[in-house]
CSV table of C-alpha atoms in Angstrom, one decimal:
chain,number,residue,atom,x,y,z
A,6,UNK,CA,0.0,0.0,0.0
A,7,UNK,CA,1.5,3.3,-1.1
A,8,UNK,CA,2.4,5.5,1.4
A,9,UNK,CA,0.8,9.4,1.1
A,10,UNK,CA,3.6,12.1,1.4
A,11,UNK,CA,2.3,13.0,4.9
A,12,UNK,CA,3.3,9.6,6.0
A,13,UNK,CA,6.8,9.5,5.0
A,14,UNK,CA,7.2,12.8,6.7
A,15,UNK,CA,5.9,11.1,10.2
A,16,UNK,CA,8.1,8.5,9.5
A,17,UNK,CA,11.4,10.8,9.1
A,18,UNK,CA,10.0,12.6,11.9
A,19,UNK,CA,9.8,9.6,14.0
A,20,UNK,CA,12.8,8.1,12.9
A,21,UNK,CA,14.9,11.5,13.5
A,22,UNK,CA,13.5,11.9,17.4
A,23,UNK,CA,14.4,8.4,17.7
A,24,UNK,CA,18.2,9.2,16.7
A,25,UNK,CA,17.8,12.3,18.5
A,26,UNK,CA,17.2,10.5,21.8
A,27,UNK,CA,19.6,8.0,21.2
A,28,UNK,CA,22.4,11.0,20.4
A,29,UNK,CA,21.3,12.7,23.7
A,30,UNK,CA,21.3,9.5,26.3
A,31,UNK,CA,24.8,9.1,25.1
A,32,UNK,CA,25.7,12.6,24.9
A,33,UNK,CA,24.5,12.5,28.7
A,34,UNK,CA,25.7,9.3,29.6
A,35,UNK,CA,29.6,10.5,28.1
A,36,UNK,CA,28.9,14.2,30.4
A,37,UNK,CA,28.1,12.6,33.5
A,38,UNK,CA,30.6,9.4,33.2
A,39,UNK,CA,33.3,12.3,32.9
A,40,UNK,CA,32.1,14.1,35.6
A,41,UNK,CA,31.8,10.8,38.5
A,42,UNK,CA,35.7,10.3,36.9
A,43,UNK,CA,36.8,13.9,37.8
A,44,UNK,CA,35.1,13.6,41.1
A,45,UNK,CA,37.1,10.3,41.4
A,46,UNK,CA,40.2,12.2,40.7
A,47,UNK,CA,39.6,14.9,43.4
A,48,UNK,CA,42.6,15.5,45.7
A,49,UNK,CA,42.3,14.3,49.0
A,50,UNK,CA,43.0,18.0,49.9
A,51,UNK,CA,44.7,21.0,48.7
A,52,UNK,CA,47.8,22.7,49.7
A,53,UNK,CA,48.2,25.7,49.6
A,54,UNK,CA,51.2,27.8,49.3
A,55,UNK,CA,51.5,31.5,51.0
A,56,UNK,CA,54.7,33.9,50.5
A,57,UNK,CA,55.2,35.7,53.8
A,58,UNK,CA,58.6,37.2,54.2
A,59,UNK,CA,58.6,38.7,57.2
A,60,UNK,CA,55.4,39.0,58.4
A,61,UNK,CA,54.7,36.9,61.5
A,62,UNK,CA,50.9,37.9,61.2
A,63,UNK,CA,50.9,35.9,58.0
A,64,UNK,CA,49.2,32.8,59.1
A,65,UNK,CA,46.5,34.8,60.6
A,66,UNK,CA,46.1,37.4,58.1
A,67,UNK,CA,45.4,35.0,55.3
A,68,UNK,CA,43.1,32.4,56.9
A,69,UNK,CA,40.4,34.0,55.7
A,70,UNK,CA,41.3,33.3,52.3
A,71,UNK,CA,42.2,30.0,53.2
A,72,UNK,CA,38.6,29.2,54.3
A,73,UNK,CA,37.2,30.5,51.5
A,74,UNK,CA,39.4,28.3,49.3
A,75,UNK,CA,38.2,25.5,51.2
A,76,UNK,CA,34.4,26.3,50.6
A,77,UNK,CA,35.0,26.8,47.1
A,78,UNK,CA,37.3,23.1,46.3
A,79,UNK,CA,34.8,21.3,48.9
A,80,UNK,CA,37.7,20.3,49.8
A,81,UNK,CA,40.5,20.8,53.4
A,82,UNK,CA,43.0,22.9,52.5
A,83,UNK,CA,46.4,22.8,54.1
A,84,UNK,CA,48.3,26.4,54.3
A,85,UNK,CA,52.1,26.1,53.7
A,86,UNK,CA,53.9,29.5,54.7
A,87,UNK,CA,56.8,30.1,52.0
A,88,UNK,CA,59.5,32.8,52.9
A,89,UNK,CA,60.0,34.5,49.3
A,90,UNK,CA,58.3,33.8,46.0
A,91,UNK,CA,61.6,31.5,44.7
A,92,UNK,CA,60.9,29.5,47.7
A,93,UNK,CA,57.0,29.2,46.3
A,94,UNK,CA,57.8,28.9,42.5
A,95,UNK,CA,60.1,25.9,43.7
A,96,UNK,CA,58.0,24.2,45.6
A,97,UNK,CA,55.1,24.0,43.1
A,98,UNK,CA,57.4,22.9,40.3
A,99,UNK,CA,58.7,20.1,42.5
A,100,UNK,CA,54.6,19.1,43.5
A,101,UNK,CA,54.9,19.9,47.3
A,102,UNK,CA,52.0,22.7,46.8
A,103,UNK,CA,49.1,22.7,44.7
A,104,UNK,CA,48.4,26.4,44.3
A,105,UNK,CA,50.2,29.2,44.3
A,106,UNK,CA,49.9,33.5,44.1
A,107,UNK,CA,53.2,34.2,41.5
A,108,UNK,CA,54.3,36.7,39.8
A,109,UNK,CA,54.0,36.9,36.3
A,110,UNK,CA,57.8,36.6,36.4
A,111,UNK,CA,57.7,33.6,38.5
A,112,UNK,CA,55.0,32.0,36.9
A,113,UNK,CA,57.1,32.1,33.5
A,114,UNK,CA,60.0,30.4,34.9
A,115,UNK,CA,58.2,27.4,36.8
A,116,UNK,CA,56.8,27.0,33.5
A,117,UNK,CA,60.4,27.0,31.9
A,118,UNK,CA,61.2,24.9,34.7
A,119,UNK,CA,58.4,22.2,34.5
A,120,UNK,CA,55.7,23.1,32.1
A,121,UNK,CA,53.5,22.0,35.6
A,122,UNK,CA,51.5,25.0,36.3
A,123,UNK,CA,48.4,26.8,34.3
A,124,UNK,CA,47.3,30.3,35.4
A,125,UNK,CA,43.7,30.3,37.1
A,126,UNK,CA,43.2,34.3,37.8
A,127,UNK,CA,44.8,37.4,38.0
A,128,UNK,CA,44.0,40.2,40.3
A,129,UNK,CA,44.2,44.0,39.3
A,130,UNK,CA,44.1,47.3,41.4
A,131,UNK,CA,40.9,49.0,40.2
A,132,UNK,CA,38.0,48.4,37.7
A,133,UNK,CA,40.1,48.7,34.3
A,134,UNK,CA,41.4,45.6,33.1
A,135,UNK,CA,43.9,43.8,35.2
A,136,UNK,CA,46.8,44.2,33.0
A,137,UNK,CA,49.9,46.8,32.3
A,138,UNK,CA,52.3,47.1,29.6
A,139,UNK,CA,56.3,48.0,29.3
A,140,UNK,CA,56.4,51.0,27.9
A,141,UNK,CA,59.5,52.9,25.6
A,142,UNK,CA,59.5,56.9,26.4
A,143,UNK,CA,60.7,59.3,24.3
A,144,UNK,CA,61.2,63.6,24.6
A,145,UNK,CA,58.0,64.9,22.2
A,146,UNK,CA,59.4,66.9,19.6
A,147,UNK,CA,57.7,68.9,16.3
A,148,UNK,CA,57.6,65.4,14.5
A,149,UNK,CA,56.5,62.3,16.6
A,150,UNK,CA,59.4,60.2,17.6
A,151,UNK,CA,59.8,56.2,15.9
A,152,UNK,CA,61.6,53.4,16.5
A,153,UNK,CA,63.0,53.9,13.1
A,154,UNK,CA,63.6,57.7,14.0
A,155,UNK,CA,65.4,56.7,17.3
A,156,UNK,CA,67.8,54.2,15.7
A,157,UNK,CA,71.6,55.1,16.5
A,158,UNK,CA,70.3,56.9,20.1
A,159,UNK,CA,71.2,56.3,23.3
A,160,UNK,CA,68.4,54.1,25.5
A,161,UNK,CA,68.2,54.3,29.2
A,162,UNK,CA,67.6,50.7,30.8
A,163,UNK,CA,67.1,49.1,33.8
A,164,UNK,CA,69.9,46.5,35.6
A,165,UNK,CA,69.4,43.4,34.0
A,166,UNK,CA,66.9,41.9,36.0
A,167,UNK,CA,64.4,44.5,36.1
A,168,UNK,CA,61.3,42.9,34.3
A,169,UNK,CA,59.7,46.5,32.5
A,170,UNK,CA,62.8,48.0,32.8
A,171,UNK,CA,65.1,45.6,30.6
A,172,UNK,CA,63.9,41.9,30.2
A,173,UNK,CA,60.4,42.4,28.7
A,174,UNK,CA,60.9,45.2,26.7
A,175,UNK,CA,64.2,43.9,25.2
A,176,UNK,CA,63.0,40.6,24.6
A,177,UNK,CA,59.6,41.5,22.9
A,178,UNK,CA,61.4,44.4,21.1
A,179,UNK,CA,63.1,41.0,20.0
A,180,UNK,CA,60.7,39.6,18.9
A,181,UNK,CA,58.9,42.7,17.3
A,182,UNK,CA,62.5,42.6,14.8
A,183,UNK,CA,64.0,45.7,16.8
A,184,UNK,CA,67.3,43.9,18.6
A,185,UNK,CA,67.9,46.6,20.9
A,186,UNK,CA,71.2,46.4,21.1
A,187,UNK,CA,72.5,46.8,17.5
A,188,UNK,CA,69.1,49.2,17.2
A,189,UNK,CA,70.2,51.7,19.7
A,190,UNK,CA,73.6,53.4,19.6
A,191,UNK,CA,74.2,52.7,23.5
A,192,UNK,CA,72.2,50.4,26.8
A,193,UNK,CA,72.9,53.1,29.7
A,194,UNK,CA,71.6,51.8,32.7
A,195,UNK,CA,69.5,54.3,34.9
A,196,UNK,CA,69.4,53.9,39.0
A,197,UNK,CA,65.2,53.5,38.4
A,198,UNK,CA,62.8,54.3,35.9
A,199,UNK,CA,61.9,57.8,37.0
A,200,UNK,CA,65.6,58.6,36.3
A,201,UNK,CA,65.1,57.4,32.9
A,202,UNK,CA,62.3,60.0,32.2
A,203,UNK,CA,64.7,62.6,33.6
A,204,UNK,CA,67.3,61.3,31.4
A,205,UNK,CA,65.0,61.9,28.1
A,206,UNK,CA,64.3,65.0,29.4
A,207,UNK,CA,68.0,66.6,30.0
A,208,UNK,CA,69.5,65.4,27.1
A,209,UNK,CA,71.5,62.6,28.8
A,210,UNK,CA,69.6,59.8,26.5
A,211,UNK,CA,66.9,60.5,23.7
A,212,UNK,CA,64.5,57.7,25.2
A,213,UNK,CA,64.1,55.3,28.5
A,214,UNK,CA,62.0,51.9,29.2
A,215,UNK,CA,59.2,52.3,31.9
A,216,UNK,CA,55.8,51.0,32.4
A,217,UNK,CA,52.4,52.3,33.2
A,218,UNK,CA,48.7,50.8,33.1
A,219,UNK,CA,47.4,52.7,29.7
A,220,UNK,CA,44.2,53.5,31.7
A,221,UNK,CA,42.5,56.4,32.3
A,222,UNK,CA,43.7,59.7,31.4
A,223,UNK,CA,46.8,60.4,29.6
A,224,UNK,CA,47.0,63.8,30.4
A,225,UNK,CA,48.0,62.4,34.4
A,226,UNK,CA,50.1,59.9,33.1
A,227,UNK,CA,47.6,57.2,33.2
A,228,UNK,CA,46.3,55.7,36.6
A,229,UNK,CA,49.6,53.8,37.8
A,230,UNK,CA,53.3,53.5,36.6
A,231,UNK,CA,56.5,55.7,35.7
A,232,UNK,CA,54.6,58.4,33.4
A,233,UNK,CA,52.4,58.5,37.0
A,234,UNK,CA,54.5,58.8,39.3
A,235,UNK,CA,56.6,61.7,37.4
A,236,UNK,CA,53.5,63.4,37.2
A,237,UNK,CA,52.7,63.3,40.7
A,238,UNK,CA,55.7,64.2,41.3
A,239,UNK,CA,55.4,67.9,39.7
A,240,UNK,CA,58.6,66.6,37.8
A,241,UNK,CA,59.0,69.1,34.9
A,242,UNK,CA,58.8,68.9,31.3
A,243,UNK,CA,56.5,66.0,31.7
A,244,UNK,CA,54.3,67.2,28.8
A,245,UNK,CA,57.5,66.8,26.4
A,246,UNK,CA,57.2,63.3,27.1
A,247,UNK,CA,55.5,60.8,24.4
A,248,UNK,CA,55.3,56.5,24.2
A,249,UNK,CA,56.8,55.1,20.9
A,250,UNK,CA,56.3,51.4,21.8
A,251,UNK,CA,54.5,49.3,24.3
A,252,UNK,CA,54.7,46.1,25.0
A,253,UNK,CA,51.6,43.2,25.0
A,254,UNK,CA,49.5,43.3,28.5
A,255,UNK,CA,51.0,41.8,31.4
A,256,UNK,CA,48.4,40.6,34.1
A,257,UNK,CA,49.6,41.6,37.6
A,258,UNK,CA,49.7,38.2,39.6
A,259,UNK,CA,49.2,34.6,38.6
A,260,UNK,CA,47.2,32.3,40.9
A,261,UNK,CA,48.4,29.7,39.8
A,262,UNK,CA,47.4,25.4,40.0
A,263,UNK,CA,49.3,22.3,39.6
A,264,UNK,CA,48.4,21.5,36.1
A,265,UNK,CA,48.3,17.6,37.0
A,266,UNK,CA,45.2,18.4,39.0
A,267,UNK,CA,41.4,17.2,37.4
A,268,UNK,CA,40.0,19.7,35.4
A,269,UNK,CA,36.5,20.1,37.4
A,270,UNK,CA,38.6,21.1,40.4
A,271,UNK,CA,40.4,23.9,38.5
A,272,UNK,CA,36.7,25.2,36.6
A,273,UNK,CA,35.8,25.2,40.1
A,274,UNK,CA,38.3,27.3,41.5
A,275,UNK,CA,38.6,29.4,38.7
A,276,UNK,CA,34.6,30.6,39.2
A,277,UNK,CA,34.9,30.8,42.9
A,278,UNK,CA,37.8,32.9,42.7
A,279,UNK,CA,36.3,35.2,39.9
A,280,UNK,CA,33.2,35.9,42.6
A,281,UNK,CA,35.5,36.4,46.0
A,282,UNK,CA,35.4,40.2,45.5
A,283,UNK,CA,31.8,40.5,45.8
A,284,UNK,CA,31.0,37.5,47.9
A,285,UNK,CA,34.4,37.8,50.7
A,286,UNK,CA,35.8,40.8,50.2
A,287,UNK,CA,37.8,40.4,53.6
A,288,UNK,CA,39.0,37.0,52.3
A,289,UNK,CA,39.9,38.6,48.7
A,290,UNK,CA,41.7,41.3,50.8
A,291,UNK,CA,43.4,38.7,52.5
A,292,UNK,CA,45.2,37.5,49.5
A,293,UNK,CA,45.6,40.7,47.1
A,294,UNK,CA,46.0,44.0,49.8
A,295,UNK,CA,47.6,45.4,46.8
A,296,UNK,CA,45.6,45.0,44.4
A,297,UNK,CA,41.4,45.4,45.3
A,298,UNK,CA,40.3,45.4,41.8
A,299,UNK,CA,38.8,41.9,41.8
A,300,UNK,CA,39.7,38.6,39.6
A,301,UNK,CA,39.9,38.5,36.0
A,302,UNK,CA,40.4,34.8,34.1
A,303,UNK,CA,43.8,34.1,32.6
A,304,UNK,CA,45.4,31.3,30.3
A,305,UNK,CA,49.0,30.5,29.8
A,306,UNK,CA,49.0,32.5,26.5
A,307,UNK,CA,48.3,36.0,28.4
A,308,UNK,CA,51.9,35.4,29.8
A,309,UNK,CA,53.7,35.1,26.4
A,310,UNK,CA,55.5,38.5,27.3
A,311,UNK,CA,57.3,36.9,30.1
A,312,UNK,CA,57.4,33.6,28.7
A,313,UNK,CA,59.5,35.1,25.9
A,314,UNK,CA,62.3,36.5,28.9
A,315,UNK,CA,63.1,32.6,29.1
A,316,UNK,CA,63.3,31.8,25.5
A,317,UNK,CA,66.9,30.4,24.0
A,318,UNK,CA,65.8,32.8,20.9
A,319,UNK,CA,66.0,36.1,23.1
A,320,UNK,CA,69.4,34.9,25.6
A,321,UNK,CA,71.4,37.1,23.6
A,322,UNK,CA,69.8,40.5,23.6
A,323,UNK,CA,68.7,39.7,27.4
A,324,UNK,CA,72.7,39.0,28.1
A,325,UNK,CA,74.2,42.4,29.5
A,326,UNK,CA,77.4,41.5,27.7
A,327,UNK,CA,75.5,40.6,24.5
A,328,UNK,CA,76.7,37.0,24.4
């Protein structure tokens, strides 16, 4: 018996709900197999990794943020006090801490060290994005000042292991084609970067490496950094000053997991943390005095300024006797 057009369509209809179902009991049965085998993987606890210095407060000051953390793993979480940030960058490269507050610096070399760690959040100081930028300063004259213009000048640098000062700019000038050092006539290295400025501005070099946030108004020399400070300073001639390069962003701080650890524990932490501002702001406090703007999401690639200080392709400009 023929069938009428109406009935094949009731029969592809049928037929495609039936695959439909099918397609979502296994789609479900896939989603919530993964998620009983990440629950499986779960730490017994978490260890946490705190860099006091010299505070002797520490322990106290930060167990708010340590309770927190343990409401948002569901998990005990055991605080380990570490004396300086090599001491914590060591210890979660060699697995005896699970998370860690680093440095963008620091989380760059565990990651040279180990490849171990993956950023969860950063923190930043105010409501603008969480990020700031090496900067390369210049005197402002009747043309606007180049890289191209300022080749054969003298540049005023930080010592070699200043991050904006020297290793990030030179190494992602690097990178940009501009090797500083056959670039520029002459490397002079400056006491700080607000010497630099002053530098540009009496003649002593024709442009100096700094940093600042790039937010807010330029006319104040942006909300934080060198250009800031000078101009809080009343230092004169800062309206002869003008930025030819800048470097990528650079988030502040990386809180930083063990990269070994099961992915729904680090989604987990990684929204917690992102809601600690509003919902614990004395337990967000207790972690980031510094810096009360709140927690933005990173990834490893938001690093790749710092990354590239610890690259065999930048040793030689980042080598103070060019080797």
């Amino acid at each position: 018996m023929p069938v009428s057009a109406k009935g094949k369509v009731d029969i592809v209809s049928f037929l495609m709900n039936r695959a439909i179902a099918a397609v979502t009991v296994l789609l479900s049965a896939a989603f919530f197999g993964a998620q009983a085998q990440d629950a499986d993987d779960l730490p017994d606890r978490l260890r946490l990794g705190v860099i006091v210095a010299a505070d002797e407060g520490a322990r106290d000051r930060v167990e708010p943020f340590r309770l927190a953390l343990e409401d948002i793993a569901d998990l005990p979480v055991d605080l380990f006090l570490m004396e300086t940030m090599a001491d914590a960058a060591e210890a979660i490269a060699a697995g005896r801490i699970d998370y860690a507050r680093l440095s963008p610096s620091a989380y760059a070399a565990v990651h040279q060290l180990c490849a171990c760690v993956e950023p969860l959040v950063t923190a930043g100081p105010d409501d603008f994005p969480a990020r700031f930028y090496a900067i390369l300063v210049a005197g402002a004259g009747a043309e606007k000042a180049t890289l191209t213009s300022l080749k054969g000048t003298r540049l005023a640098v930080g010592g070699a292991h200043a991050v904006t000062g020297y290793r990030v700019p030179l190494a992602n000038l690097a990178a940009d084609g501009i090797d500083a050092r056959s670039h520029f006539g002459a490397l002079v290295e400056v006491q700080n970067p607000l010497e630099g400025l002053r530098a540009v501005l009496d003649g002593r070099v024709q442009a100096a490496l700094a940093w600042s946030t790039l937010a807010g108004e330029a006319k104040n020399g942006y909300t934080a950094g060198t250009l800031n400070d000078y101009y809080v300073s009343g230092g004169a001639g800062f309206e002869n000053l003008e930025i030819v390069w800048r470097s990528p962003p650079i988030p502040y701080s990386a809180h930083s997991l063990r990269k070994d650890l099961p992915d729904v524990l680090k989604r987990r932490l990684r929204a917690g943390l992102m809601d600690l501002r509003r919902e614990a702001p004395d337990a967000y406090l207790a972690i980031e005095p510094d810096l009360p703007g709140g927690f933005e999401p990173v990834v490893h690639a938001d690093y790749r300024p710092l990354l590239r200080t610890f690259e065999d392709a930048y040793a030689t400009v980042l080598d103070p006797a060019g080797r």
